[in-house]
mmCIF file of C-alpha atoms in Angstrom:
data_model
loop_
_atom_site.group_PDB
_atom_site.id
_atom_site.type_symbol
_atom_site.label_atom_id
_atom_site.label_comp_id
_atom_site.label_asym_id
_atom_site.label_seq_id
_atom_site.Cartn_x
_atom_site.Cartn_y
_atom_site.Cartn_z
ATOM 1 C CA ASP A 1 -35.887 -17.450 -1.070
ATOM 2 C CA SER A 2 -35.547 -17.037 2.455
ATOM 3 C CA LYS A 3 -37.183 -19.377 4.945
ATOM 4 C CA ARG A 4 -37.412 -16.672 7.559
ATOM 5 C CA ILE A 5 -39.655 -14.668 5.434
ATOM 6 C CA THR A 6 -42.844 -16.395 6.048
ATOM 7 C CA GLN A 7 -45.180 -13.933 4.164
ATOM 8 C CA ASP A 8 -45.567 -12.948 0.492
ATOM 9 C CA ILE A 9 -44.675 -9.586 -0.537
ATOM 10 C CA SER A 10 -47.406 -7.252 -2.537
ATOM 11 C CA ILE A 11 -45.970 -5.871 -5.609
ATOM 12 C CA ALA A 12 -48.016 -3.047 -7.100
ATOM 13 C CA SER A 13 -47.644 -2.840 -10.932
ATOM 14 C CA ASP A 14 -46.138 0.315 -10.671
ATOM 15 C CA GLY A 15 -43.392 -1.052 -8.281
ATOM 16 C CA GLN A 16 -42.431 -3.943 -10.955
ATOM 17 C CA GLY A 17 -40.036 -2.394 -12.987
ATOM 18 C CA ASN A 18 -39.005 -4.420 -15.799
ATOM 19 C CA ALA A 19 -39.395 -7.509 -13.933
ATOM 20 C CA ARG A 20 -41.074 -10.469 -15.807
ATOM 21 C CA GLN A 21 -42.978 -13.268 -14.334
ATOM 22 C CA GLY A 22 -40.689 -16.082 -13.003
ATOM 23 C CA GLN A 23 -37.759 -14.044 -12.446
ATOM 24 C CA ILE A 24 -35.729 -13.897 -9.326
ATOM 25 C CA VAL A 25 -35.661 -10.192 -8.100
ATOM 26 C CA THR A 26 -34.614 -8.116 -4.776
ATOM 27 C CA VAL A 27 -37.135 -6.116 -3.163
ATOM 28 C CA ASP A 28 -37.185 -3.098 -0.976
ATOM 29 C CA ILE A 29 -40.391 -3.126 1.481
ATOM 30 C CA ILE A 30 -42.104 0.204 1.045
ATOM 31 C CA GLU A 31 -45.128 -0.533 3.599
ATOM 32 C CA GLN A 32 -44.763 -2.949 6.391
ATOM 33 C CA PRO A 33 -47.346 -5.666 6.740
ATOM 34 C CA SER A 34 -50.475 -5.173 9.375
ATOM 35 C CA PHE A 35 -53.205 -7.624 10.683
ATOM 36 C CA GLN A 36 -54.939 -7.003 7.567
ATOM 37 C CA SER A 37 -52.741 -6.815 4.856
ATOM 38 C CA ARG A 38 -49.351 -8.246 3.295
ATOM 39 C CA PRO A 39 -46.008 -6.156 3.187
ATOM 40 C CA ILE A 40 -45.836 -4.018 0.357
ATOM 41 C CA GLY A 41 -42.642 -3.669 -1.836
ATOM 42 C CA LYS A 42 -41.154 -2.724 -5.022
ATOM 43 C CA VAL A 43 -38.424 -4.501 -7.274
ATOM 44 C CA ALA A 44 -35.093 -2.896 -6.852
ATOM 45 C CA GLU A 45 -32.960 -5.321 -8.886
ATOM 46 C CA VAL A 46 -33.975 -7.954 -11.612
ATOM 47 C CA LEU A 47 -31.182 -10.857 -10.865
ATOM 48 C CA GLY A 48 -32.573 -13.028 -14.068
ATOM 49 C CA ASP A 49 -34.399 -15.774 -15.204
ATOM 50 C CA HIS A 50 -34.817 -18.711 -12.180
ATOM 51 C CA MET A 51 -32.430 -21.325 -13.868
ATOM 52 C CA ALA A 52 -30.197 -18.745 -15.235
ATOM 53 C CA PRO A 53 -26.164 -19.875 -15.173
ATOM 54 C CA GLY A 54 -24.551 -18.238 -11.724
ATOM 55 C CA MET A 55 -27.697 -17.831 -10.680
ATOM 56 C CA GLU A 56 -27.553 -19.517 -6.968
ATOM 57 C CA ILE A 57 -24.070 -17.452 -6.715
ATOM 58 C CA ASP A 58 -25.844 -14.176 -7.076
ATOM 59 C CA ILE A 59 -28.742 -15.304 -4.631
ATOM 60 C CA ALA A 60 -26.202 -16.304 -2.235
ATOM 61 C CA ILE A 61 -24.340 -12.814 -2.251
ATOM 62 C CA ARG A 62 -27.838 -11.146 -1.749
ATOM 63 C CA SER A 63 -28.860 -13.515 0.738
ATOM 64 C CA HIS A 64 -25.751 -12.767 3.064
ATOM 65 C CA ALA A 65 -25.870 -9.227 2.554
ATOM 66 C CA LEU A 66 -22.170 -9.522 0.886
ATOM 67 C CA PRO A 67 -20.678 -6.223 -0.153
ATOM 68 C CA LEU A 68 -20.063 -6.096 -4.217
ATOM 69 C CA ALA A 69 -19.122 -2.597 -4.667
ATOM 70 C CA TRP A 70 -16.057 -0.444 -3.656
ATOM 71 C CA PRO A 71 -17.214 2.807 -2.005
ATOM 72 C CA GLN A 72 -16.293 5.610 -3.818
ATOM 73 C CA ALA A 73 -13.725 6.726 -1.034
ATOM 74 C CA VAL A 74 -11.896 3.435 -1.626
ATOM 75 C CA GLN A 75 -11.389 4.215 -5.264
ATOM 76 C CA ASP A 76 -10.193 7.409 -4.814
ATOM 77 C CA GLU A 77 -7.389 5.784 -2.018
ATOM 78 C CA ILE A 78 -6.549 3.089 -4.682
ATOM 79 C CA ALA A 79 -6.595 5.565 -7.797
ATOM 80 C CA THR A 80 -2.890 6.600 -7.428
ATOM 81 C CA LEU A 81 -1.463 2.739 -7.027
ATOM 82 C CA LYS A 82 0.311 1.342 -9.772
ATOM 83 C CA PRO A 83 0.752 -2.216 -11.020
ATOM 84 C CA GLU A 84 4.220 -2.181 -9.875
ATOM 85 C CA VAL A 85 6.165 -1.934 -6.391
ATOM 86 C CA SER A 86 7.516 1.954 -6.359
ATOM 87 C CA GLU A 87 11.446 2.035 -5.839
ATOM 88 C CA ALA A 88 10.763 4.468 -2.879
ATOM 89 C CA ALA A 89 8.814 1.517 -1.129
ATOM 90 C CA LYS A 90 11.459 -0.688 -1.844
ATOM 91 C CA GLN A 91 14.113 1.032 0.250
ATOM 92 C CA GLY A 92 15.036 0.025 3.861
ATOM 93 C CA ARG A 93 14.028 -3.569 3.077
ATOM 94 C CA GLU A 94 16.219 -6.633 2.952
ATOM 95 C CA ASP A 95 16.627 -7.634 -0.526
ATOM 96 C CA LEU A 96 15.571 -11.334 -1.100
ATOM 97 C CA ARG A 97 15.067 -11.492 -4.770
ATOM 98 C CA LYS A 98 18.043 -14.073 -5.404
ATOM 99 C CA VAL A 99 16.634 -16.405 -2.801
ATOM 100 C CA PRO A 100 14.282 -18.826 -4.661
ATOM 101 C CA LEU A 101 11.251 -18.538 -3.088
ATOM 102 C CA VAL A 102 8.337 -19.995 -4.706
ATOM 103 C CA THR A 103 4.673 -20.030 -4.315
ATOM 104 C CA ILE A 104 2.477 -23.447 -4.072
ATOM 105 C CA ASP A 105 -1.082 -23.387 -4.475
ATOM 106 C CA GLY A 106 -3.959 -24.577 -5.719
ATOM 107 C CA VAL A 107 -4.520 -24.894 -9.804
ATOM 108 C CA ASP A 108 -7.209 -22.202 -9.596
ATOM 109 C CA SER A 109 -5.892 -19.781 -6.995
ATOM 110 C CA ARG A 110 -5.657 -16.533 -7.924
ATOM 111 C CA ASP A 111 -4.115 -14.582 -5.085
ATOM 112 C CA PHE A 112 -0.787 -15.844 -3.449
ATOM 113 C CA ASP A 113 -0.359 -15.042 -0.078
ATOM 114 C CA ASP A 114 2.587 -17.162 0.731
ATOM 115 C CA ALA A 115 6.062 -18.186 -0.522
ATOM 116 C CA VAL A 116 8.705 -20.619 0.830
ATOM 117 C CA PHE A 117 12.285 -21.476 0.766
ATOM 118 C CA CYS A 118 14.050 -24.116 2.747
ATOM 119 C CA GLU A 119 17.600 -25.429 2.787
ATOM 120 C CA ARG A 120 19.714 -27.724 4.920
ATOM 121 C CA LYS A 121 21.756 -26.381 7.991
ATOM 122 C CA ALA A 122 24.117 -28.041 10.311
ATOM 123 C CA LYS A 123 21.732 -29.245 13.009
ATOM 124 C CA GLY A 124 18.394 -28.939 10.602
ATOM 125 C CA TRP A 125 16.884 -26.308 8.380
ATOM 126 C CA ARG A 126 16.078 -23.249 7.718
ATOM 127 C CA LEU A 127 13.000 -22.131 6.641
ATOM 128 C CA LEU A 128 11.452 -18.767 5.034
ATOM 129 C CA VAL A 129 7.842 -18.402 5.029
ATOM 130 C CA ALA A 130 7.384 -14.886 3.217
ATOM 131 C CA ILE A 131 3.996 -13.641 3.489
ATOM 132 C CA ALA A 132 2.602 -10.788 1.156
ATOM 133 C CA ASP A 133 3.016 -7.191 3.062
ATOM 134 C CA VAL A 134 -0.416 -6.034 3.003
ATOM 135 C CA ALA A 135 0.063 -3.617 6.059
ATOM 136 C CA HIS A 136 2.339 -1.759 3.959
ATOM 137 C CA TYR A 137 -0.463 -0.728 1.660
ATOM 138 C CA VAL A 138 -3.524 -0.687 3.989
ATOM 139 C CA GLU A 139 -3.139 1.770 6.780
ATOM 140 C CA PRO A 140 -5.215 1.864 9.708
ATOM 141 C CA ASP A 141 -8.204 4.190 9.546
ATOM 142 C CA THR A 142 -8.111 4.712 6.079
ATOM 143 C CA ALA A 143 -11.102 3.905 3.785
ATOM 144 C CA LEU A 144 -9.526 0.812 2.324
ATOM 145 C CA ASP A 145 -8.823 -0.121 6.006
ATOM 146 C CA ARG A 146 -12.436 0.384 6.966
ATOM 147 C CA GLU A 147 -13.847 -1.295 4.086
ATOM 148 C CA ALA A 148 -11.736 -4.310 4.355
ATOM 149 C CA PHE A 149 -12.618 -4.781 8.307
ATOM 150 C CA ALA A 150 -16.391 -4.309 7.285
ATOM 151 C CA ARG A 151 -16.010 -7.600 4.972
ATOM 152 C CA GLY A 152 -13.557 -9.356 7.397
ATOM 153 C CA ASN A 153 -12.474 -11.807 4.603
ATOM 154 C CA SER A 154 -12.690 -12.640 0.980
ATOM 155 C CA VAL A 155 -15.585 -14.829 0.171
ATOM 156 C CA TYR A 156 -14.896 -17.985 -2.246
ATOM 157 C CA PHE A 157 -17.639 -19.171 -4.763
ATOM 158 C CA PRO A 158 -16.657 -21.765 -7.527
ATOM 159 C CA GLU A 159 -15.035 -19.489 -10.260
ATOM 160 C CA ARG A 160 -15.834 -16.195 -8.400
ATOM 161 C CA VAL A 161 -14.099 -14.220 -5.609
ATOM 162 C CA ILE A 162 -15.728 -11.342 -3.592
ATOM 163 C CA PRO A 163 -12.382 -10.150 -2.230
ATOM 164 C CA MET A 164 -11.616 -8.333 1.141
ATOM 165 C CA LEU A 165 -9.081 -5.892 -0.608
ATOM 166 C CA PRO A 166 -9.648 -4.219 -4.409
ATOM 167 C CA GLU A 167 -7.996 -6.463 -7.088
ATOM 168 C CA ILE A 168 -4.976 -4.063 -7.625
ATOM 169 C CA LEU A 169 -4.019 -5.288 -4.373
ATOM 170 C CA SER A 170 -5.549 -8.770 -4.053
ATOM 171 C CA ASN A 171 -4.592 -10.211 -7.473
ATOM 172 C CA GLY A 172 -2.020 -7.119 -7.958
ATOM 173 C CA LEU A 173 0.810 -5.336 -5.624
ATOM 174 C CA CYS A 174 -0.121 -7.648 -2.877
ATOM 175 C CA SER A 175 -0.187 -10.950 -4.483
ATOM 176 C CA LEU A 176 3.206 -12.681 -4.702
ATOM 177 C CA ASN A 177 3.047 -13.553 -8.283
ATOM 178 C CA PRO A 178 6.122 -14.707 -10.338
ATOM 179 C CA GLN A 179 9.030 -12.977 -11.697
ATOM 180 C CA VAL A 180 8.227 -9.326 -10.129
ATOM 181 C CA ASP A 181 9.206 -7.541 -7.359
ATOM 182 C CA ARG A 182 6.881 -7.549 -4.367
ATOM 183 C CA LEU A 183 7.075 -6.349 -0.596
ATOM 184 C CA CYS A 184 6.925 -9.049 2.207
ATOM 185 C CA MET A 185 6.836 -9.855 5.836
ATOM 186 C CA VAL A 186 9.055 -12.774 6.123
ATOM 187 C CA CYS A 187 9.066 -15.233 9.254
ATOM 188 C CA GLU A 188 12.810 -17.168 9.039
ATOM 189 C CA MET A 189 12.786 -20.120 11.174
ATOM 190 C CA TYR A 190 15.536 -22.306 12.168
ATOM 191 C CA ILE A 191 13.896 -25.866 12.979
ATOM 192 C CA SER A 192 15.811 -28.670 14.603
ATOM 193 C CA GLU A 193 15.979 -32.294 13.317
ATOM 194 C CA ASP A 194 13.376 -33.591 15.325
ATOM 195 C CA GLY A 195 11.186 -30.942 14.093
ATOM 196 C CA ARG A 196 11.046 -27.951 16.897
ATOM 197 C CA ILE A 197 11.540 -24.392 16.224
ATOM 198 C CA THR A 198 14.935 -23.204 17.810
ATOM 199 C CA ARG A 199 14.846 -19.595 16.622
ATOM 200 C CA SER A 200 13.013 -17.160 14.590
ATOM 201 C CA ARG A 201 13.282 -13.395 13.452
ATOM 202 C CA PHE A 202 10.879 -11.491 11.647
ATOM 203 C CA LEU A 203 12.096 -9.119 8.573
ATOM 204 C CA GLU A 204 10.313 -6.836 6.054
ATOM 205 C CA GLY A 205 11.544 -7.833 3.253
ATOM 206 C CA LEU A 206 11.555 -7.639 -1.046
ATOM 207 C CA MET A 207 11.074 -10.766 -2.951
ATOM 208 C CA ARG A 208 10.733 -11.904 -6.373
ATOM 209 C CA SER A 209 8.636 -15.409 -6.526
ATOM 210 C CA HIS A 210 10.809 -17.924 -8.894
ATOM 211 C CA ALA A 211 8.068 -19.744 -9.814
ATOM 212 C CA ARG A 212 4.385 -20.666 -9.428
ATOM 213 C CA LEU A 213 3.864 -23.819 -8.216
ATOM 214 C CA THR A 214 0.478 -26.177 -7.803
ATOM 215 C CA TYR A 215 -0.054 -28.593 -5.527
ATOM 216 C CA ASP A 216 -0.127 -31.527 -8.212
ATOM 217 C CA GLN A 217 2.889 -30.338 -9.579
ATOM 218 C CA VAL A 218 5.235 -30.457 -6.512
ATOM 219 C CA ALA A 219 3.602 -34.092 -5.753
ATOM 220 C CA LYS A 220 4.830 -34.954 -9.272
ATOM 221 C CA VAL A 221 8.420 -33.971 -8.675
ATOM 222 C CA LEU A 222 8.677 -34.989 -4.825
ATOM 223 C CA VAL A 223 6.374 -38.141 -4.629
ATOM 224 C CA GLU A 224 6.004 -39.571 -8.202
ATOM 225 C CA ARG A 225 9.702 -38.101 -8.911
ATOM 226 C CA ASP A 226 8.523 -37.172 -12.589
ATOM 227 C CA PRO A 227 11.507 -37.094 -14.734
ATOM 228 C CA ALA A 228 10.115 -34.233 -16.806
ATOM 229 C CA GLU A 229 8.254 -32.092 -13.793
ATOM 230 C CA ARG A 230 11.711 -32.146 -12.284
ATOM 231 C CA LYS A 231 14.009 -31.521 -15.314
ATOM 232 C CA LYS A 232 11.398 -28.576 -15.905
ATOM 233 C CA LEU A 233 11.863 -26.986 -12.556
ATOM 234 C CA GLY A 234 15.749 -27.213 -12.549
ATOM 235 C CA GLU A 235 17.557 -25.506 -9.746
ATOM 236 C CA LEU A 236 14.270 -25.472 -7.723
ATOM 237 C CA VAL A 237 14.229 -29.343 -7.224
ATOM 238 C CA PRO A 238 17.076 -29.591 -4.336
ATOM 239 C CA HIS A 239 14.955 -26.953 -2.377
ATOM 240 C CA LEU A 240 11.649 -28.651 -2.746
ATOM 241 C CA GLU A 241 13.469 -31.878 -1.706
ATOM 242 C CA GLU A 242 14.656 -30.062 1.720
ATOM 243 C CA LEU A 243 11.132 -28.650 2.035
ATOM 244 C CA HIS A 244 9.474 -32.328 1.774
ATOM 245 C CA ASN A 245 12.202 -33.458 4.303
ATOM 246 C CA LEU A 246 11.285 -31.204 6.669
ATOM 247 C CA TYR A 247 7.836 -31.846 6.409
ATOM 248 C CA LYS A 248 8.126 -35.232 7.384
ATOM 249 C CA VAL A 249 9.937 -34.104 10.803
ATOM 250 C CA LEU A 250 7.224 -31.752 11.084
ATOM 251 C CA ARG A 251 4.697 -34.116 10.488
ATOM 252 C CA LYS A 252 6.301 -36.576 12.912
ATOM 253 C CA GLU A 253 6.555 -34.107 15.503
ATOM 254 C CA ARG A 254 2.569 -32.966 15.162
ATOM 255 C CA THR A 255 1.681 -37.044 15.743
ATOM 256 C CA LYS A 256 3.965 -37.036 18.761
ATOM 257 C CA ARG A 257 2.356 -33.854 20.266
ATOM 258 C CA GLY A 258 -1.030 -35.577 19.828
ATOM 259 C CA ALA A 259 -2.367 -32.858 16.833
ATOM 260 C CA ILE A 260 -6.020 -34.332 15.662
ATOM 261 C CA ASP A 261 -6.343 -35.154 12.229
ATOM 262 C CA PHE A 262 -9.727 -35.446 10.975
ATOM 263 C CA GLU A 263 -10.017 -36.894 7.743
ATOM 264 C CA THR A 264 -12.289 -34.448 5.833
ATOM 265 C CA THR A 265 -13.142 -34.373 2.368
ATOM 266 C CA GLU A 266 -12.986 -31.067 0.589
ATOM 267 C CA THR A 267 -14.925 -30.935 -2.755
ATOM 268 C CA ARG A 268 -14.422 -28.711 -6.107
ATOM 269 C CA ILE A 269 -17.507 -27.938 -8.391
ATOM 270 C CA VAL A 270 -17.075 -28.750 -12.116
ATOM 271 C CA PHE A 271 -19.135 -26.706 -14.269
ATOM 272 C CA GLY A 272 -20.412 -28.038 -17.849
ATOM 273 C CA VAL A 273 -22.600 -26.102 -20.623
ATOM 274 C CA ASP A 274 -24.121 -22.704 -19.590
ATOM 275 C CA ARG A 275 -22.507 -23.031 -16.123
ATOM 276 C CA LYS A 276 -24.333 -25.758 -15.046
ATOM 277 C CA ILE A 277 -22.984 -28.192 -12.165
ATOM 278 C CA GLU A 278 -21.944 -31.184 -14.309
ATOM 279 C CA ARG A 279 -20.595 -33.158 -10.752
ATOM 280 C CA ILE A 280 -18.956 -32.528 -7.352
ATOM 281 C CA VAL A 281 -15.469 -34.053 -7.386
ATOM 282 C CA PRO A 282 -13.453 -35.016 -4.026
ATOM 283 C CA VAL A 283 -10.257 -32.843 -3.736
ATOM 284 C CA VAL A 284 -7.458 -35.530 -3.171
ATOM 285 C CA ARG A 285 -4.602 -34.119 -0.648
ATOM 286 C CA ASN A 286 -1.338 -34.935 -1.458
ATOM 287 C CA ASP A 287 1.885 -34.283 0.299
ATOM 288 C CA ALA A 288 2.474 -30.825 -1.218
ATOM 289 C CA HIS A 289 -0.783 -29.765 0.516
ATOM 290 C CA MET A 290 0.207 -31.157 3.525
ATOM 291 C CA LEU A 291 3.952 -29.617 3.132
ATOM 292 C CA ILE A 292 2.165 -25.942 2.762
ATOM 293 C CA GLU A 293 0.248 -26.593 5.808
ATOM 294 C CA GLU A 294 2.890 -27.420 8.306
ATOM 295 C CA CYS A 295 5.047 -24.467 7.024
ATOM 296 C CA MET A 296 2.063 -22.230 7.651
ATOM 297 C CA ILE A 297 1.510 -23.741 11.134
ATOM 298 C CA ALA A 298 5.322 -23.526 11.906
ATOM 299 C CA ALA A 299 4.957 -19.646 10.899
ATOM 300 C CA ASN A 300 1.696 -19.142 12.907
ATOM 301 C CA VAL A 301 3.662 -20.561 16.030
ATOM 302 C CA ALA A 302 6.595 -18.497 15.629
ATOM 303 C CA THR A 303 4.486 -15.068 15.584
ATOM 304 C CA ALA A 304 2.527 -16.158 18.328
ATOM 305 C CA ARG A 305 5.369 -16.730 20.460
ATOM 306 C CA PHE A 306 7.027 -13.378 19.226
ATOM 307 C CA LEU A 307 3.893 -11.625 20.091
ATOM 308 C CA ALA A 308 3.778 -13.204 23.461
ATOM 309 C CA LYS A 309 7.326 -12.761 24.297
ATOM 310 C CA SER A 310 7.032 -8.975 23.244
ATOM 311 C CA LYS A 311 3.745 -8.402 25.295
ATOM 312 C CA MET A 312 2.257 -7.240 22.308
ATOM 313 C CA PRO A 313 -1.768 -7.568 22.476
ATOM 314 C CA THR A 314 -2.853 -9.882 19.710
ATOM 315 C CA LEU A 315 -5.929 -11.787 18.337
ATOM 316 C CA TYR A 316 -4.929 -15.654 18.829
ATOM 317 C CA ARG A 317 -6.765 -18.152 16.726
ATOM 318 C CA VAL A 318 -8.233 -20.329 19.879
ATOM 319 C CA HIS A 319 -9.430 -24.162 20.044
ATOM 320 C CA ALA A 320 -11.026 -24.715 23.763
ATOM 321 C CA GLY A 321 -11.184 -28.601 24.724
ATOM 322 C CA PRO A 322 -14.636 -30.280 25.062
ATOM 323 C CA LYS A 323 -17.239 -29.261 27.671
ATOM 324 C CA VAL A 324 -18.409 -31.864 30.105
ATOM 325 C CA GLU A 325 -22.018 -32.376 28.893
ATOM 326 C CA LYS A 326 -20.522 -32.592 25.463
ATOM 327 C CA LEU A 327 -18.361 -35.504 26.448
ATOM 328 C CA THR A 328 -20.848 -37.247 28.467
ATOM 329 C CA ALA A 329 -22.832 -37.528 24.840
ATOM 330 C CA LEU A 330 -19.999 -38.506 23.128
ATOM 331 C CA ARG A 331 -18.950 -41.315 25.507
ATOM 332 C CA GLU A 332 -22.611 -42.725 25.659
ATOM 333 C CA PHE A 333 -22.343 -43.184 21.689
ATOM 334 C CA LEU A 334 -18.781 -44.611 21.690
ATOM 335 C CA LYS A 335 -20.110 -46.955 24.238
ATOM 336 C CA GLU A 336 -23.109 -48.540 21.998
ATOM 337 C CA LEU A 337 -20.303 -48.903 19.559
ATOM 338 C CA GLY A 338 -17.892 -50.929 21.816
ATOM 339 C CA LEU A 339 -15.634 -47.800 21.721
ATOM 340 C CA SER A 340 -14.137 -45.324 24.364
ATOM 341 C CA LEU A 341 -12.322 -42.234 25.008
ATOM 342 C CA ARG A 342 -9.488 -41.956 27.536
ATOM 343 C CA GLY A 343 -8.665 -39.092 29.450
ATOM 344 C CA GLY A 344 -11.704 -38.238 31.902
ATOM 345 C CA ASP A 345 -13.370 -35.160 32.219
ATOM 346 C CA GLN A 346 -10.045 -33.322 30.671
ATOM 347 C CA PRO A 347 -9.268 -35.462 27.848
ATOM 348 C CA GLU A 348 -5.875 -34.371 25.939
ATOM 349 C CA PRO A 349 -5.843 -33.991 22.047
ATOM 350 C CA GLY A 350 -3.653 -37.000 21.909
ATOM 351 C CA HIS A 351 -6.525 -39.181 23.215
ATOM 352 C CA TYR A 352 -8.625 -37.877 20.301
ATOM 353 C CA ALA A 353 -6.053 -38.566 17.763
ATOM 354 C CA GLU A 354 -5.386 -42.376 19.427
ATOM 355 C CA LEU A 355 -9.197 -43.168 18.937
ATOM 356 C CA LEU A 356 -9.217 -41.853 15.444
ATOM 357 C CA SER A 357 -6.282 -44.225 14.539
ATOM 358 C CA LYS A 358 -8.305 -47.153 16.082
ATOM 359 C CA ILE A 359 -11.441 -46.416 14.023
ATOM 360 C CA GLN A 360 -9.794 -46.051 10.625
ATOM 361 C CA ILE A 361 -10.965 -49.133 9.061
ATOM 362 C CA ARG A 362 -14.333 -49.572 10.130
ATOM 363 C CA PRO A 363 -16.931 -49.012 7.920
ATOM 364 C CA ASP A 364 -18.911 -46.306 10.260
ATOM 365 C CA ALA A 365 -15.403 -44.403 10.785
ATOM 366 C CA HIS A 366 -17.025 -41.495 8.770
ATOM 367 C CA LEU A 367 -20.084 -41.141 11.543
ATOM 368 C CA ILE A 368 -17.789 -41.590 14.535
ATOM 369 C CA GLN A 369 -15.438 -38.684 13.608
ATOM 370 C CA THR A 370 -18.432 -36.789 12.784
ATOM 371 C CA VAL A 371 -19.847 -37.181 16.436
ATOM 372 C CA MET A 372 -16.220 -36.684 17.770
ATOM 373 C CA LEU A 373 -16.014 -33.400 15.953
ATOM 374 C CA ARG A 374 -19.096 -32.121 17.233
ATOM 375 C CA SER A 375 -18.173 -32.855 20.796
ATOM 376 C CA LEU A 376 -15.609 -30.046 20.091
ATOM 377 C CA ALA A 377 -15.977 -26.332 20.462
ATOM 378 C CA GLN A 378 -15.539 -24.346 17.325
ATOM 379 C CA ALA A 379 -12.259 -22.409 16.692
ATOM 380 C CA ARG A 380 -12.341 -18.558 16.823
ATOM 381 C CA TYR A 381 -10.503 -15.621 17.350
ATOM 382 C CA ASN A 382 -9.997 -14.210 20.895
ATOM 383 C CA PRO A 383 -7.547 -11.578 22.563
ATOM 384 C CA GLU A 384 -6.892 -13.911 25.786
ATOM 385 C CA ASN A 385 -4.907 -16.922 24.673
ATOM 386 C CA VAL A 386 -6.350 -20.634 25.570
ATOM 387 C CA GLY A 387 -4.220 -22.637 23.271
ATOM 388 C CA HIS A 388 -5.377 -24.812 20.377
ATOM 389 C CA PHE A 389 -6.771 -27.829 21.274
ATOM 390 C CA GLY A 390 -6.966 -29.422 17.711
ATOM 391 C CA LEU A 391 -3.540 -28.486 17.066
ATOM 392 C CA ALA A 392 -2.011 -29.448 20.404
ATOM 393 C CA LEU A 393 -0.380 -26.109 20.533
ATOM 394 C CA ASP A 394 -0.283 -23.937 23.302
ATOM 395 C CA GLN A 395 -0.001 -20.598 21.525
ATOM 396 C CA TYR A 396 -1.291 -20.224 17.775
ATOM 397 C CA LEU A 397 -2.541 -17.570 15.523
ATOM 398 C CA HIS A 398 -3.263 -16.632 12.000
ATOM 399 C CA PHE A 399 -0.409 -14.740 10.013
ATOM 400 C CA THR A 400 -0.063 -16.266 6.625
ATOM 401 C CA SER A 401 -3.262 -14.814 4.951
ATOM 402 C CA PRO A 402 -3.240 -11.006 5.039
ATOM 403 C CA ILE A 403 -4.967 -10.540 1.546
ATOM 404 C CA ARG A 404 -8.116 -12.592 2.650
ATOM 405 C CA ARG A 405 -8.115 -12.903 6.156
ATOM 406 C CA TYR A 406 -8.439 -9.399 8.472
ATOM 407 C CA PRO A 407 -7.306 -10.902 11.348
ATOM 408 C CA ASP A 408 -3.795 -11.865 9.665
ATOM 409 C CA LEU A 409 -3.941 -7.933 9.056
ATOM 410 C CA LEU A 410 -3.843 -7.176 12.260
ATOM 411 C CA ILE A 411 -1.003 -9.530 13.204
ATOM 412 C CA HIS A 412 1.138 -7.913 10.759
ATOM 413 C CA ARG A 413 0.586 -4.516 11.966
ATOM 414 C CA ALA A 414 1.222 -5.848 15.626
#
């Protein structure tokens, strides 16, 4: 399957195992090639027939050497974990179980990192972003920690996840499932009426999610104002409406500071009979998606500020501005279309945002946006803070997904 392997591999008759002609297999090389002969291998694993359901996922997993099995040392460490949070672990935490925190995710999500709650205050809003307290369970330099570090993140395939943490944690103890006690790390923020975080604090909490909501469900309540859905959610509706009010203010502040909004289309694979791909459909982002996104960005900013103020070494999520040669190429491309990007050798995010708004109605908008996107560096993790160009933020990091991203776990420990 790999284009990088240019030679055929000879399989001796005694190295075929149970493999049949036309099946997809993985092989171990037992003899390297020479000038006169091909490499010799033996079948290590039979994945199945060429067009078998799910085969492309099995191939991708092997091609990228993604770890599937949990080492014995990890299994030994998690063997003592129970499905419920122990009473001992609940001690010394702020009890938030009566606060109507809710999770809002995709319909097919299985692990819930974050829950939110919002209420109106005299000069703005109080926003709670509660994140699963993974650091309580995954301690530094344990077998579990070493395996999570080696994996780096969870990998998502259609209908299948290869998690960073074993399922008793990723789908169980660390997942903010509804109506069960969970340990959490909470970022409490007070946000002004013009969308600025005026103060924040962090606390180790004990929470109980009051509902597992989906993006579509929340959009029905807030945007379509569906009477049946609103009645179903009852007492949660006023809090969701305050979340929506806060989102509108945060969105306005985002536009004001010049954050870049590239219109990308995410897709979802729909399977038919025998797990064959039937169609690929676009995922339409609604206000509920963007509401959660803004809440998470706010928590990430508050965390970055807190750790910088505490002079705590940490991993920032950085996004550098465009380099001169990339800018030159972009401007040459734009010139041919009668367009220009302001800002000279050091354009600001607002200049990109201004151009994006100008091209929205053009038939070639997608092409122009793609070329603009390629002129920017990729976002990455770095202990040196150089800010986040795309979001137009001086300080930014990832705090909100410690179940599926190792950098977030490091932030929680900090």
